[in-house]
Short mmCIF file of C-alpha atoms in Angstrom, two decimals:
data_model
loop_
_atom_site.label_atom_id
_atom_site.label_comp_id
_atom_site.label_asym_id
_atom_site.label_seq_id
_atom_site.Cartn_x
_atom_site.Cartn_y
_atom_site.Cartn_z
CA UNK A 1 -69.17 51.50 46.22
CA UNK A 2 -67.42 50.16 43.15
CA UNK A 3 -67.99 52.10 39.94
CA UNK A 4 -68.05 50.45 36.53
CA UNK A 5 -67.79 51.74 33.01
CA UNK A 6 -70.79 51.64 30.70
CA UNK A 7 -68.59 50.17 28.05
CA UNK A 8 -68.05 46.86 26.37
CA UNK A 9 -64.32 47.43 26.10
CA UNK A 10 -62.27 44.69 27.64
CA UNK A 11 -59.64 45.19 30.29
CA UNK A 12 -56.00 45.31 29.41
CA UNK A 13 -55.46 42.71 26.71
CA UNK A 14 -52.87 44.13 24.36
CA UNK A 15 -49.16 43.53 24.22
CA UNK A 16 -46.77 46.39 24.58
CA UNK A 17 -46.69 48.77 21.62
CA UNK A 18 -43.60 50.55 20.39
CA UNK A 19 -43.39 54.11 21.60
CA UNK A 20 -40.99 57.00 21.73
CA UNK A 21 -38.59 57.31 24.62
CA UNK A 22 -39.12 60.26 26.91
CA UNK A 23 -36.13 62.54 26.53
CA UNK A 24 -34.60 64.32 29.47
CA UNK A 25 -34.20 68.04 28.99
CA UNK A 26 -31.50 69.58 31.07
CA UNK A 27 -31.60 73.17 29.88
CA UNK A 28 -32.51 76.03 32.19
CA UNK A 29 -35.63 76.92 30.26
CA UNK A 30 -38.96 76.89 32.02
CA UNK A 31 -42.19 76.13 30.35
CA UNK A 32 -44.75 73.78 31.44
CA UNK A 33 -45.18 70.81 29.21
CA UNK A 34 -48.58 69.58 28.58
CA UNK A 35 -49.61 68.22 31.91
CA UNK A 36 -51.12 69.26 35.43
CA UNK A 37 -52.19 69.27 39.41
CA UNK A 38 -54.71 68.30 42.09
CA UNK A 39 -56.34 67.06 45.20
CA UNK A 40 -58.13 64.66 47.39
CA UNK A 41 -61.73 63.94 46.61
CA UNK A 42 -64.53 61.78 47.90
CA UNK A 43 -65.84 59.04 45.66
CA UNK A 44 -69.34 59.74 44.49
CA UNK A 45 -72.24 57.37 44.94
CA UNK A 46 -73.77 55.82 41.83
CA UNK A 47 -77.12 57.19 42.93
CA UNK A 48 -75.80 60.72 43.53
CA UNK A 49 -77.24 62.01 40.32
CA UNK A 50 -79.25 60.93 37.31
CA UNK A 51 -77.63 60.10 33.97
CA UNK A 52 -76.07 63.19 32.43
CA UNK A 53 -77.85 64.53 29.34
CA UNK A 54 -77.14 67.27 26.83
CA UNK A 55 -80.10 69.26 28.12
CA UNK A 56 -78.89 69.15 31.73
CA UNK A 57 -75.52 70.54 30.71
CA UNK A 58 -76.94 73.86 29.69
CA UNK A 59 -79.49 74.60 32.36
CA UNK A 60 -79.64 78.32 33.08
CA UNK A 61 -77.21 79.33 35.83
CA UNK A 62 -80.08 80.36 38.11
CA UNK A 63 -81.47 76.82 38.03
CA UNK A 64 -78.20 75.09 38.78
CA UNK A 65 -76.38 77.46 41.13
CA UNK A 66 -77.50 75.79 44.35
CA UNK A 67 -76.67 72.29 43.12
CA UNK A 68 -73.34 73.49 41.76
CA UNK A 69 -72.39 75.03 45.08
CA UNK A 70 -73.21 71.79 46.87
CA UNK A 71 -71.46 69.38 44.53
CA UNK A 72 -68.60 71.47 43.15
CA UNK A 73 -67.62 73.15 46.39
CA UNK A 74 -63.90 73.19 47.21
CA UNK A 75 -63.15 69.99 49.10
CA UNK A 76 -60.96 71.83 51.58
CA UNK A 77 -59.87 75.41 52.17
CA UNK A 78 -56.64 77.02 51.05
CA UNK A 79 -53.84 75.10 52.78
CA UNK A 80 -51.88 76.51 55.68
CA UNK A 81 -48.22 75.79 56.23
CA UNK A 82 -49.05 72.57 58.07
CA UNK A 83 -51.59 71.25 55.54
CA UNK A 84 -51.17 68.04 53.62
CA UNK A 85 -50.52 68.49 49.91
CA UNK A 86 -51.35 65.50 47.67
CA UNK A 87 -48.80 64.66 44.98
CA UNK A 88 -49.71 63.41 41.51
CA UNK A 89 -47.37 62.12 38.79
CA UNK A 90 -47.72 62.86 35.07
CA UNK A 91 -47.91 59.82 32.82
CA UNK A 92 -45.96 59.61 29.53
CA UNK A 93 -47.31 61.71 26.68
CA UNK A 94 -47.99 58.59 24.61
CA UNK A 95 -49.83 56.67 27.34
CA UNK A 96 -52.53 56.04 24.72
CA UNK A 97 -51.25 55.05 21.27
CA UNK A 98 -52.26 56.55 17.94
CA UNK A 99 -54.36 53.42 17.37
CA UNK A 100 -56.34 54.29 20.50
CA UNK A 101 -55.09 51.61 22.91
CA UNK A 102 -53.27 51.74 26.23
CA UNK A 103 -49.53 51.72 25.60
CA UNK A 104 -47.47 49.02 27.38
CA UNK A 105 -50.18 47.95 29.85
CA UNK A 106 -47.90 45.56 31.76
CA UNK A 107 -45.36 48.32 32.43
CA UNK A 108 -48.14 50.74 33.33
CA UNK A 109 -49.63 48.29 35.81
CA UNK A 110 -46.29 47.78 37.58
CA UNK A 111 -45.63 51.52 37.61
CA UNK A 112 -48.98 52.37 39.14
CA UNK A 113 -48.39 49.74 41.82
CA UNK A 114 -45.07 51.38 42.69
CA UNK A 115 -46.56 54.88 42.79
CA UNK A 116 -49.33 53.71 45.09
CA UNK A 117 -46.77 52.19 47.41
CA UNK A 118 -44.88 55.48 47.47
CA UNK A 119 -47.94 57.31 48.78
CA UNK A 120 -48.70 59.17 45.56
CA UNK A 121 -52.29 60.41 45.34
CA UNK A 122 -52.75 59.74 41.66
CA UNK A 123 -51.58 60.29 38.10
CA UNK A 124 -52.30 62.67 35.24
CA UNK A 125 -52.93 61.87 31.58
CA UNK A 126 -53.56 63.92 28.43
CA UNK A 127 -56.78 63.17 26.59
CA UNK A 128 -55.51 64.17 23.15
CA UNK A 129 -57.97 65.76 20.74
CA UNK A 130 -55.78 64.46 17.90
CA UNK A 131 -56.26 60.88 19.12
CA UNK A 132 -59.83 60.80 20.36
CA UNK A 133 -61.55 62.65 17.50
CA UNK A 134 -59.15 61.75 14.70
CA UNK A 135 -61.62 59.67 12.66
CA UNK A 136 -63.95 62.57 11.92
CA UNK A 137 -66.10 65.28 13.52
CA UNK A 138 -67.82 63.97 16.67
CA UNK A 139 -66.45 60.45 16.14
CA UNK A 140 -64.83 59.84 19.51
CA UNK A 141 -62.69 56.87 20.52
CA UNK A 142 -62.17 56.70 24.31
CA UNK A 143 -61.18 53.00 24.50
CA UNK A 144 -57.55 53.48 25.52
CA UNK A 145 -58.58 55.90 28.25
CA UNK A 146 -61.22 53.44 29.48
CA UNK A 147 -58.47 50.83 29.95
CA UNK A 148 -56.34 53.31 31.87
CA UNK A 149 -59.17 54.48 34.13
CA UNK A 150 -59.99 50.91 35.11
CA UNK A 151 -56.35 50.20 35.89
CA UNK A 152 -55.93 53.39 37.93
CA UNK A 153 -59.06 52.54 39.90
CA UNK A 154 -57.81 49.01 40.54
CA UNK A 155 -54.72 50.43 42.26
CA UNK A 156 -56.73 52.84 44.40
CA UNK A 157 -55.29 55.95 42.74
CA UNK A 158 -56.92 59.14 41.46
CA UNK A 159 -56.70 60.49 37.94
CA UNK A 160 -56.31 63.99 36.52
CA UNK A 161 -57.40 64.18 32.89
CA UNK A 162 -56.27 67.04 30.66
CA UNK A 163 -58.55 68.05 27.82
CA UNK A 164 -55.61 68.53 25.43
CA UNK A 165 -56.75 70.54 22.42
CA UNK A 166 -53.20 71.24 21.28
CA UNK A 167 -50.60 69.44 19.25
CA UNK A 168 -47.97 67.32 20.98
CA UNK A 169 -44.54 67.90 19.46
CA UNK A 170 -42.24 70.87 19.01
CA UNK A 171 -41.86 71.96 22.63
CA UNK A 172 -39.54 71.12 25.51
CA UNK A 173 -40.08 67.56 26.71
CA UNK A 174 -42.31 66.55 23.79
CA UNK A 175 -41.12 63.01 23.08
CA UNK A 176 -43.71 62.03 20.51
CA UNK A 177 -45.84 63.63 17.82
CA UNK A 178 -49.62 63.88 18.09
CA UNK A 179 -50.96 66.47 15.64
CA UNK A 180 -54.42 67.98 15.66
CA UNK A 181 -57.15 65.72 14.17
CA UNK A 182 -56.66 65.03 10.43
CA UNK A 183 -60.00 66.58 9.53
CA UNK A 184 -58.98 69.75 11.39
CA UNK A 185 -55.64 69.84 9.58
CA UNK A 186 -57.58 69.54 6.33
CA UNK A 187 -59.57 72.65 7.21
CA UNK A 188 -56.34 74.46 8.14
CA UNK A 189 -54.81 73.55 4.76
CA UNK A 190 -57.80 75.22 3.09
CA UNK A 191 -57.75 78.21 5.45
CA UNK A 192 -54.26 78.74 6.97
CA UNK A 193 -55.54 81.69 8.99
CA UNK A 194 -57.12 79.21 11.40
CA UNK A 195 -53.80 78.94 13.24
CA UNK A 196 -51.62 81.52 14.97
CA UNK A 197 -49.39 83.59 12.70
CA UNK A 198 -46.42 85.85 13.38
CA UNK A 199 -45.47 89.07 11.59
CA UNK A 200 -43.36 87.16 9.04
CA UNK A 201 -46.34 85.01 8.08
CA UNK A 202 -45.09 81.83 9.78
CA UNK A 203 -48.01 79.60 10.78
CA UNK A 204 -48.06 77.62 14.01
CA UNK A 205 -50.11 74.37 13.90
CA UNK A 206 -50.01 73.78 17.68
CA UNK A 207 -53.43 75.25 18.43
CA UNK A 208 -56.35 76.91 16.68
CA UNK A 209 -56.14 80.71 16.80
CA UNK A 210 -58.40 82.17 19.48
CA UNK A 211 -59.26 84.87 16.93
CA UNK A 212 -61.79 82.51 15.38
CA UNK A 213 -63.27 81.16 18.64
CA UNK A 214 -66.80 82.21 17.68
CA UNK A 215 -66.61 81.62 13.91
CA UNK A 216 -68.01 78.32 12.50
CA UNK A 217 -64.77 77.42 10.72
CA UNK A 218 -64.61 73.72 11.66
CA UNK A 219 -67.21 72.17 9.37
CA UNK A 220 -70.06 74.25 10.70
CA UNK A 221 -68.93 74.40 14.33
CA UNK A 222 -66.91 77.05 16.12
CA UNK A 223 -63.71 75.96 17.91
CA UNK A 224 -65.41 76.59 21.28
CA UNK A 225 -68.31 74.36 20.21
CA UNK A 226 -65.87 71.64 19.10
CA UNK A 227 -64.02 71.76 22.42
CA UNK A 228 -67.33 71.71 24.29
CA UNK A 229 -68.62 68.70 22.35
CA UNK A 230 -65.36 66.88 23.12
CA UNK A 231 -65.71 67.56 26.85
CA UNK A 232 -69.39 66.60 26.80
CA UNK A 233 -68.53 63.29 25.12
CA UNK A 234 -65.95 62.64 27.84
CA UNK A 235 -68.51 63.29 30.56
CA UNK A 236 -71.13 61.08 28.94
CA UNK A 237 -68.68 58.21 28.50
CA UNK A 238 -67.12 58.36 31.97
CA UNK A 239 -69.92 59.85 34.05
CA UNK A 240 -69.77 57.02 36.60
CA UNK A 241 -66.09 57.72 37.22
CA UNK A 242 -65.97 61.52 37.28
CA UNK A 243 -65.84 62.75 40.85
CA UNK A 244 -64.53 59.37 41.98
CA UNK A 245 -61.41 57.96 40.37
CA UNK A 246 -61.39 60.92 37.95
CA UNK A 247 -60.69 63.61 40.53
CA UNK A 248 -59.82 66.52 38.28
CA UNK A 249 -60.39 67.75 34.76
CA UNK A 250 -57.92 70.26 33.46
CA UNK A 251 -59.08 72.37 30.53
CA UNK A 252 -56.44 72.96 27.87
CA UNK A 253 -56.56 76.55 26.63
CA UNK A 254 -53.56 76.91 24.35
CA UNK A 255 -50.19 75.45 23.31
CA UNK A 256 -48.84 72.95 25.85
CA UNK A 257 -52.32 73.10 27.37
CA UNK A 258 -51.52 76.53 28.83
CA UNK A 259 -53.53 79.73 28.62
CA UNK A 260 -51.07 81.62 26.41
CA UNK A 261 -50.07 82.39 22.83
CA UNK A 262 -47.40 80.17 21.14
CA UNK A 263 -44.84 82.98 21.33
CA UNK A 264 -41.75 80.81 21.85
CA UNK A 265 -41.96 77.76 19.53
CA UNK A 266 -38.91 75.52 19.66
CA UNK A 267 -39.61 73.61 16.46
CA UNK A 268 -37.13 74.15 13.63
CA UNK A 269 -35.02 76.37 15.88
CA UNK A 270 -37.48 79.25 15.56
CA UNK A 271 -36.94 80.32 19.17
CA UNK A 272 -34.11 79.79 21.61
CA UNK A 273 -33.91 80.56 25.33
CA UNK A 274 -33.87 83.31 26.57
CA UNK A 275 -35.39 84.96 23.50
CA UNK A 276 -38.28 87.38 23.94
CA UNK A 277 -40.51 85.58 21.46
CA UNK A 278 -42.94 87.25 19.05
CA UNK A 279 -46.53 88.44 19.12
CA UNK A 280 -48.98 86.03 17.47
CA UNK A 281 -51.65 88.32 16.08
CA UNK A 282 -51.31 88.23 12.31
CA UNK A 283 -53.95 85.74 11.16
CA UNK A 284 -56.90 87.46 9.54
CA UNK A 285 -59.20 86.88 12.51
CA UNK A 286 -56.82 88.47 15.01
CA UNK A 287 -56.10 91.37 12.66
CA UNK A 288 -59.81 91.98 12.21
CA UNK A 289 -60.30 92.04 15.98
CA UNK A 290 -57.40 94.46 16.46
CA UNK A 291 -58.82 96.79 13.81
CA UNK A 292 -62.26 96.76 15.44
CA UNK A 293 -60.74 97.52 18.85
CA UNK A 294 -58.73 100.42 17.46
CA UNK A 295 -61.80 101.90 15.75
CA UNK A 296 -63.76 101.55 18.97
CA UNK A 297 -61.41 103.91 20.80
CA UNK A 298 -60.96 106.26 17.85
CA UNK A 299 -57.40 105.18 16.97
CA UNK A 300 -58.00 103.58 13.57
CA UNK A 301 -54.37 103.84 12.49
CA UNK A 302 -53.30 101.69 15.46
CA UNK A 303 -55.34 98.75 14.21
CA UNK A 304 -53.51 98.02 10.97
CA UNK A 305 -50.99 95.58 12.49
CA UNK A 306 -49.09 94.62 15.61
CA UNK A 307 -46.03 96.54 16.87
CA UNK A 308 -43.42 97.13 14.15
CA UNK A 309 -40.52 97.50 16.62
CA UNK A 310 -40.92 94.36 18.77
CA UNK A 311 -37.95 92.45 17.35
CA UNK A 312 -37.64 88.74 16.66
CA UNK A 313 -37.92 85.46 18.57
CA UNK A 314 -34.29 85.21 19.69
CA UNK A 315 -33.74 88.89 20.53
CA UNK A 316 -33.13 90.22 24.03
CA UNK A 317 -35.31 93.11 25.29
CA UNK A 318 -32.65 95.78 24.78
CA UNK A 319 -32.26 94.72 21.14
CA UNK A 320 -35.69 96.20 20.41
CA UNK A 321 -37.39 99.59 20.60
CA UNK A 322 -40.57 98.08 21.97
CA UNK A 323 -39.17 96.13 24.94
CA UNK A 324 -36.12 98.17 25.98
CA UNK A 325 -36.12 99.87 29.36
CA UNK A 326 -38.12 102.92 28.30
CA UNK A 327 -39.56 101.40 25.17
CA UNK A 328 -42.86 101.51 23.32
CA UNK A 329 -44.39 99.02 25.75
CA UNK A 330 -44.80 101.91 28.22
CA UNK A 331 -46.33 104.34 25.71
CA UNK A 332 -50.00 105.02 25.08
CA UNK A 333 -49.85 102.79 22.01
CA UNK A 334 -48.06 100.02 23.90
CA UNK A 335 -50.72 100.02 26.59
CA UNK A 336 -53.47 99.99 23.95
CA UNK A 337 -51.97 97.00 22.18
CA UNK A 338 -51.26 94.99 25.32
CA UNK A 339 -54.76 95.60 26.69
CA UNK A 340 -56.21 94.18 23.48
CA UNK A 341 -53.72 91.29 23.13
CA UNK A 342 -53.99 90.13 26.76
CA UNK A 343 -57.72 90.85 26.79
CA UNK A 344 -58.31 88.45 23.90
CA UNK A 345 -56.46 85.73 25.83
CA UNK A 346 -58.57 86.32 28.94
CA UNK A 347 -61.73 86.24 26.83
CA UNK A 348 -60.66 82.89 25.34
CA UNK A 349 -60.06 81.42 28.77
CA UNK A 350 -63.35 82.77 30.05
CA UNK A 351 -65.30 81.16 27.20
CA UNK A 352 -63.65 77.76 27.60
CA UNK A 353 -63.91 77.65 31.38
CA UNK A 354 -67.52 78.81 31.28
CA UNK A 355 -68.33 75.92 28.93
CA UNK A 356 -66.40 73.41 31.03
CA UNK A 357 -68.16 74.57 34.19
CA UNK A 358 -71.55 74.06 32.56
CA UNK A 359 -70.63 70.59 31.31
CA UNK A 360 -68.99 69.22 34.47
CA UNK A 361 -71.09 70.94 37.12
CA UNK A 362 -72.43 68.54 39.69
CA UNK A 363 -69.87 65.88 38.78
CA UNK A 364 -67.81 66.26 41.95
CA UNK A 365 -64.56 66.70 40.00
CA UNK A 366 -62.26 69.66 40.32
CA UNK A 367 -61.74 71.91 37.32
CA UNK A 368 -58.35 73.44 36.66
CA UNK A 369 -56.44 75.39 34.03
CA UNK A 370 -52.73 75.98 33.49
CA UNK A 371 -50.72 79.19 33.29
CA UNK A 372 -47.13 79.13 32.02
CA UNK A 373 -44.17 80.02 34.23
CA UNK A 374 -42.34 82.41 31.90
CA UNK A 375 -39.60 83.55 34.23
CA UNK A 376 -36.96 84.83 31.82
CA UNK A 377 -36.63 88.64 31.65
CA UNK A 378 -38.82 88.86 34.74
CA UNK A 379 -36.23 91.17 36.32
CA UNK A 380 -36.53 93.72 33.50
CA UNK A 381 -39.07 96.54 33.37
CA UNK A 382 -41.00 95.29 30.34
CA UNK A 383 -41.12 91.53 31.11
CA UNK A 384 -40.86 91.01 27.34
CA UNK A 385 -41.27 87.21 27.21
CA UNK A 386 -44.44 87.39 29.29
CA UNK A 387 -45.89 90.12 27.07
CA UNK A 388 -45.48 88.18 23.81
CA UNK A 389 -47.14 85.17 25.50
CA UNK A 390 -50.16 87.33 26.37
CA UNK A 391 -49.51 88.06 30.04
CA UNK A 392 -49.67 91.86 30.45
CA UNK A 393 -47.26 91.82 33.35
CA UNK A 394 -44.75 94.67 33.60
CA UNK A 395 -42.94 96.56 36.33
CA UNK A 396 -46.07 98.70 36.81
CA UNK A 397 -48.91 96.41 35.66
CA UNK A 398 -50.00 93.13 37.35
CA UNK A 399 -50.80 90.61 34.66
CA UNK A 400 -51.70 87.67 36.89
CA UNK A 401 -54.39 89.12 39.12
CA UNK A 402 -56.89 89.43 36.21
CA UNK A 403 -56.18 85.81 35.27
CA UNK A 404 -56.61 84.63 38.87
CA UNK A 405 -59.89 86.52 39.14
CA UNK A 406 -61.16 84.97 35.92
CA UNK A 407 -60.30 81.50 37.22
CA UNK A 408 -62.02 82.25 40.53
CA UNK A 409 -65.15 83.42 38.69
CA UNK A 410 -65.61 79.84 37.47
CA UNK A 411 -64.32 78.07 40.60
CA UNK A 412 -61.30 76.79 38.69
CA UNK A 413 -57.92 75.92 40.23
CA UNK A 414 -54.96 77.81 38.76
CA UNK A 415 -52.10 75.43 38.04
CA UNK A 416 -48.71 77.14 37.77
CA UNK A 417 -45.32 75.82 36.70
CA UNK A 418 -41.61 76.30 37.52
CA UNK A 419 -42.23 75.61 41.20
CA UNK A 420 -38.91 73.75 41.45
CA UNK A 421 -36.67 76.54 40.13
CA UNK A 422 -34.37 78.87 42.03
CA UNK A 423 -33.14 82.26 40.89
CA UNK A 424 -29.52 81.31 41.51
CA UNK A 425 -29.71 78.44 39.02
CA UNK A 426 -30.46 80.73 36.08
CA UNK A 427 -27.99 82.46 33.72
CA UNK A 428 -27.43 86.14 34.53
CA UNK A 429 -27.99 87.43 31.00
CA UNK A 430 -31.56 86.05 31.03
CA UNK A 431 -32.66 88.25 33.95
CA UNK A 432 -34.66 85.35 35.35
CA UNK A 433 -36.58 85.20 38.59
CA UNK A 434 -38.73 82.07 38.86
CA UNK A 435 -38.96 82.62 42.61
CA UNK A 436 -40.21 86.18 42.18
CA UNK A 437 -42.71 85.06 39.55
CA UNK A 438 -44.07 82.24 41.69
CA UNK A 439 -44.39 84.61 44.64
CA UNK A 440 -46.36 87.08 42.49
CA UNK A 441 -48.74 84.34 41.34
CA UNK A 442 -49.16 83.14 44.93
CA UNK A 443 -50.15 86.66 45.97
CA UNK A 444 -52.49 87.08 42.99
CA UNK A 445 -54.36 83.84 43.71
CA UNK A 446 -54.62 84.65 47.41
CA UNK A 447 -56.02 88.10 46.61
CA UNK A 448 -58.49 86.66 44.10
CA UNK A 449 -59.54 83.79 46.39
CA UNK A 450 -58.38 81.23 43.81
CA UNK A 451 -56.91 77.83 44.60
CA UNK A 452 -53.31 77.36 43.47
CA UNK A 453 -51.72 74.10 42.39
CA UNK A 454 -48.25 73.57 41.00
CA UNK A 455 -45.87 71.47 38.97
CA UNK A 456 -42.22 71.40 37.99
CA UNK A 457 -41.30 72.70 34.54
CA UNK A 458 -38.32 70.45 33.85
CA UNK A 459 -37.50 66.86 34.77
CA UNK A 460 -35.68 67.07 38.09
CA UNK A 461 -34.81 64.32 40.55
CA UNK A 462 -32.57 66.20 42.98
CA UNK A 463 -33.26 67.19 46.56
CA UNK A 464 -32.71 70.89 45.71
CA UNK A 465 -35.64 70.93 43.31
CA UNK A 466 -37.91 68.98 45.64
CA UNK A 467 -36.87 71.20 48.53
CA UNK A 468 -37.75 74.32 46.57
CA UNK A 469 -41.29 73.04 46.02
CA UNK A 470 -41.66 72.34 49.73
CA UNK A 471 -40.32 75.80 50.59
CA UNK A 472 -42.69 77.45 48.13
CA UNK A 473 -45.66 75.68 49.69
CA UNK A 474 -44.61 76.69 53.21
CA UNK A 475 -44.01 80.34 52.30
CA UNK A 476 -46.05 82.91 54.18
CA UNK A 477 -45.93 85.33 51.24
CA UNK A 478 -48.98 83.95 49.42
CA UNK A 479 -51.17 80.96 48.70
CA UNK A 480 -49.95 77.51 49.63
CA UNK A 481 -50.54 74.66 47.20
CA UNK A 482 -53.67 72.54 47.14
CA UNK A 483 -51.81 69.90 45.12
CA UNK A 484 -48.61 69.27 43.21
CA UNK A 485 -48.11 67.29 40.00
CA UNK A 486 -44.66 65.88 39.32
CA UNK A 487 -43.30 65.79 35.78
CA UNK A 488 -42.91 62.98 34.70
CA UNK A 489 -43.15 59.19 35.03
CA UNK A 490 -40.40 57.53 33.03
CA UNK A 491 -37.70 54.92 33.49
CA UNK A 492 -35.31 57.29 35.26
CA UNK A 493 -37.85 58.05 37.97
CA UNK A 494 -37.66 54.49 39.27
CA UNK A 495 -33.88 54.41 39.52
CA UNK A 496 -32.45 54.08 43.05
CA UNK A 497 -31.71 57.57 44.37
CA UNK A 498 -34.28 59.26 42.12
CA UNK A 499 -37.00 56.98 43.43
CA UNK A 500 -36.04 57.52 47.05
CA UNK A 501 -36.02 61.30 46.56
CA UNK A 502 -39.59 61.12 45.21
CA UNK A 503 -40.76 58.94 48.09
CA UNK A 504 -39.31 61.37 50.63
CA UNK A 505 -40.83 64.33 48.77
CA UNK A 506 -44.30 62.76 48.75
CA UNK A 507 -44.10 62.11 52.48
CA UNK A 508 -42.83 65.62 53.13
CA UNK A 509 -45.68 67.19 51.17
CA UNK A 510 -48.20 65.04 53.00
CA UNK A 511 -46.84 66.40 56.24
CA UNK A 512 -47.12 69.97 54.98
CA UNK A 513 -43.40 70.26 54.34
CA UNK A 514 -42.45 69.48 57.94
CA UNK A 515 -41.35 65.89 57.44
CA UNK A 516 -37.83 64.78 58.21
CA UNK A 517 -35.58 62.86 55.86
CA UNK A 518 -36.72 59.26 55.75
CA UNK A 519 -34.28 56.63 56.92
CA UNK A 520 -34.14 53.25 55.21
CA UNK A 521 -34.12 51.67 58.68
CA UNK A 522 -37.23 53.56 59.84
CA UNK A 523 -39.75 50.74 60.08
CA UNK A 524 -41.60 52.03 63.13
CA UNK A 525 -41.64 55.81 63.00
CA UNK A 526 -43.43 56.21 59.68
CA UNK A 527 -46.09 54.61 57.54
CA UNK A 528 -43.84 54.64 54.50
CA UNK A 529 -40.72 52.48 54.51
CA UNK A 530 -38.30 53.60 51.81
CA UNK A 531 -36.29 50.41 51.96
CA UNK A 532 -39.40 48.37 51.29
CA UNK A 533 -40.60 50.60 48.50
CA UNK A 534 -37.18 50.61 46.92
CA UNK A 535 -36.54 46.87 47.09
CA UNK A 536 -39.98 45.34 46.61
CA UNK A 537 -41.91 47.61 44.32
CA UNK A 538 -38.95 48.71 42.23
CA UNK A 539 -38.31 45.04 41.44
CA UNK A 540 -41.75 44.88 39.90
CA UNK A 541 -41.14 48.05 37.94
CA UNK A 542 -37.88 46.73 36.53
CA UNK A 543 -39.70 43.69 35.16
CA UNK A 544 -41.80 45.83 32.85
CA UNK A 545 -39.70 48.22 30.78
CA UNK A 546 -41.17 51.67 30.90
CA UNK A 547 -41.25 54.11 28.02
#
């Protein structure tokens, strides 16, 4: 049954707008950018449920549990080694322009046609808070996203939408600048403690500090209320599409959309790989929380500030007293601080996912959240870079199982990055182990009963990177993937060998990683002919210059 938007917005009718060019990043750093994962879903009938209302969103859990279990149940169990894994592709960061319109619709149309021909399940897009609610509190402009949704549906693809409550700009792969809404920045200028702050007093405008989650600091609303109103507006506007073409909603929970602190900001050269980063707990709201926690356990003197011996952004673990082999991290104080610091992050995620679950329950769409793949210094005892980001993961403390359990509590898919990386590709002095980290997260999600999805952290087009993703999915050491999202759609992706590598990867993932290399002459043994895709669809793509 065809679904239509309750909107008077016209279909694609604008000429291409100027936009920034996506920059390739070839460093060996691994962080997820701002994008995500997912899965195959059944389209929902237009009579499946009544029109969504504000009151229905917040029905008591006891009244909605049965309906939630029926309509938000996992569409298929955790995949085995021979299971099909759908592949999605991230769209450019500036897919919707600052003026609120679809960017380069002709190029987008040709690109979606090519992706469909390659067997891709769907695409992912950021719904930027700084774009949608930029004109004032609760003044939402979804027009550009309406154009995109209609186009994606026309091509028979699925869409993952990220509720992006962070700033775009200042991190690896950020090719354009989309700040937080102007009215929010105005409040920050009046109260700088609304954003994360390091021990030197440097403010980070990427994301509102979780320390003020429950304080009405945004013109009478708390940040959690503002995020919830944004998600509710999205559901009300696109209710007829959610669960159909809109297959997944990923909830942004921090910088780059990841559940973490902004401990390694690249802007202005503040941090450089493989630096340990810095704790972000020095705004007045975080300091107040730390003080209260210290008083609660009778250690008032521990609540005056964060660790004094944790070094600076670019340091290595052994440069500091806190993170060195037998450092403060393993003391009674270190354990106290990390329990509070990581606990606040878990509490933030719990609040946001609880709200998202209430808003989108019964919609038929998957919910997901992203966790960063911070693999540098993983082979040390302290795991310094993970600690400053808020993941209390050390040689003797599992930091990912509590996160996986929290995700499972809300039926949310855990999306993890750096799936394409190999240990042998990393510099020795960084003590990296992306493979070990991914394996730990696979085990944590399996133990918690949480679905796991993945993505690559850096733009890669080579068979080694694609092969690593396939190998990770086939591994018997933990959860397989329910979906994979490839970063990112740009002009380079559609170039000859790069395009063919993607086509082969998509087919391989559909076959559970057991597919053979596709021959350009194979017109009978497969349902996907690389030669055709390369020559026919790529011609269309070349007509419309991509970002």
